[in-house]
Amino acid sequence: MLSKYRWWRDAVIYQVYVRSFLDSTGDGVGDLAGVRAGMPYLKKLGVDGIWLSPFYPSPQHDHGYDVADYCDVDPLFGDLAEFDLLMADARRLGVRVLLDIVPNHCSSDHPWFREALAAEPGSAARARFHFADGRGPEGAEPPNNWHSMFGGPAWTRVGDGQWYLHMFASEQPDWNWRNPEVGAEFDRVLRFWLDRGVDGFRIDVAAGLFKHPALPDSDDPEADARTRDSVNPLAWNQPEVHEVWRHWRAVCEEYTDRDGRERLLVGEVSVPTAREHALYVRPDELHQAFFFDLLSAPWDPGAFRKVISEAMQDIAGTGSTVTWVLNNHDQVRTVTRYGEPATEGSGLGAARARAAALLMLALPGAAYIYQGEELGLPEVVDLPDDVLTDPIFRRTGSRARIRDGCRVPLPWSGQASPFGFTSGAETARPWLPQPSYFAEYATDRALADTRSFWHLYRDGLQLRASLPQLSEGTLRWLDTPPGVLAFERGDGLVCAVNFGTAPTPAPVSGTPLLSSGPCPAGVLPGSTAAWWLAELRTTAPQT
């Protein structure tokens, strides 16, 4: 099973946010042994693989995205022996494993950065990072006007007066990829984990790495850099980054040539258009890159059709496949994002999230599911200030963009916190508090209720794996009434979504093969998606 070549093209990958998945030690933090314990659950769900969030040694200023050692396991999460056991279990179950790699920046505790702080300005140690003299009297102003994605300036001053660049938190200094030592070090990191059997890497900040060599001022320094359409073009999407991905692709193919098992590179690519996105997935670069436009699209059939069509035209046109996502560890959970304040309590957000899941699973290409989405978990919006850990909150004092609400540990069983998340005593506290209403979403309840989100995802994944119509290929848009989006896959698999709240005639007669809610024959209720098998002939153009 694991020898299937080009398996990644239509794979469904489950994102495991390790510290919130399952705790095996009772310290309130999820760990690798917890991932092992939960692996049969993921196999039963039907995913093809998992993506593990960073578990490397780290002071955890940004929950592991500040890496102090790229080739080890933080004791918080286990050790290398435990990782090897996880890999053995994954192989036995036929589940592929992707690691999260962070090449744009490291931790201020990384030995190379500590060496740089102790070295003189202009030294070889400082050349691995972006150190620069300040501006103004006595160099008291930052070298340029760039802002951090987490708020505040992108520069921090050190004791001898120089400044270093960090596009995220001050504890995350950016690597200088124009220094060949940096690329050589990441070669070593890739090979370390590939030699331990991993199936590939999710690449954090894959459009970053290179900064404009002159580090000039930005024309719009206060742009919200976390919004995809307003990233700083001087620090993002520089042309030299493509050479890195060509080299990493060659490293992965070297391993594939040995055993026929293709290793995957999937990038977190934040660029303004699908056409620019497509440049990252050319045949000799990344295999795939997350397409965030579906995630950010408003709940509107025209908006969804536009982003799907652009992705199919520009990205699939490279020979890659589109990598669809509806959520991740940086986004408001789908149920909450699709809800509307005026209808709070009506379940509209949940209905839309269920429909969106079926839509995503029917699209050509790969799909990524963030943990807890298969349970229908809502965003936890009422966390008190004193438990918040997101560095965005620390740097800005604002709750507007914080990500803790989607990272609350999963509920597995029981009626009260910790809901089976931790194996410790009943008084054990998860690292973020779980609300009492999580009891409604616990995994044991979800598995027992055939109407749950979990069963919808499981049934969708089973059909996706068994129906030839849902393998690679094109889609054909169908004519529909206003408020409805419908397309055909292969020979007669139809997916339709009613974006409105009122029922409408279904585009296909007969009972659906699968639907996101009750769906009688001939009718498509509001906020519902459904799949049908039908013999259709349409003149609509292929996309």
XYZ file of C-alpha atoms in Angstrom, residues 8 203 206 237-250 252-253 262-267 269 276-289 318 320:
42
model
C 0.095 12.490 -2.763
C 7.144 23.631 4.768
C 7.543 28.537 2.014
C 8.121 35.695 -2.711
C 11.631 36.669 -3.800
C 12.694 34.817 -6.982
C 15.677 33.070 -5.348
C 13.375 30.922 -3.212
C 12.536 28.733 -6.189
C 16.099 27.457 -6.374
C 15.759 26.141 -2.825
C 12.646 24.162 -3.724
C 14.311 22.764 -6.838
C 17.156 21.532 -4.677
C 14.853 20.068 -2.002
C 12.836 18.323 -4.720
C 16.053 16.757 -6.027
C 13.482 13.910 -2.165
C 13.707 12.313 -5.588
C 7.697 9.195 -3.357
C 8.412 11.792 -0.667
C 6.172 14.846 -0.573
C 6.994 18.546 -0.257
C 3.904 20.652 0.460
C 4.422 24.353 1.033
C 2.648 29.503 0.184
C 1.874 33.093 -8.636
C 0.966 30.091 -6.503
C 1.398 27.870 -9.556
C 5.065 28.880 -9.860
C 5.822 26.974 -6.657
C 4.420 23.673 -7.947
C 6.164 23.445 -11.280
C 7.362 19.904 -12.048
C 10.833 20.433 -10.533
C 9.758 22.381 -7.405
C 7.294 21.621 -4.604
C 4.918 18.757 -5.238
C 2.041 20.788 -3.789
C 1.254 24.028 -1.991
C 1.330 22.844 -14.029
C 0.454 19.259 -9.967
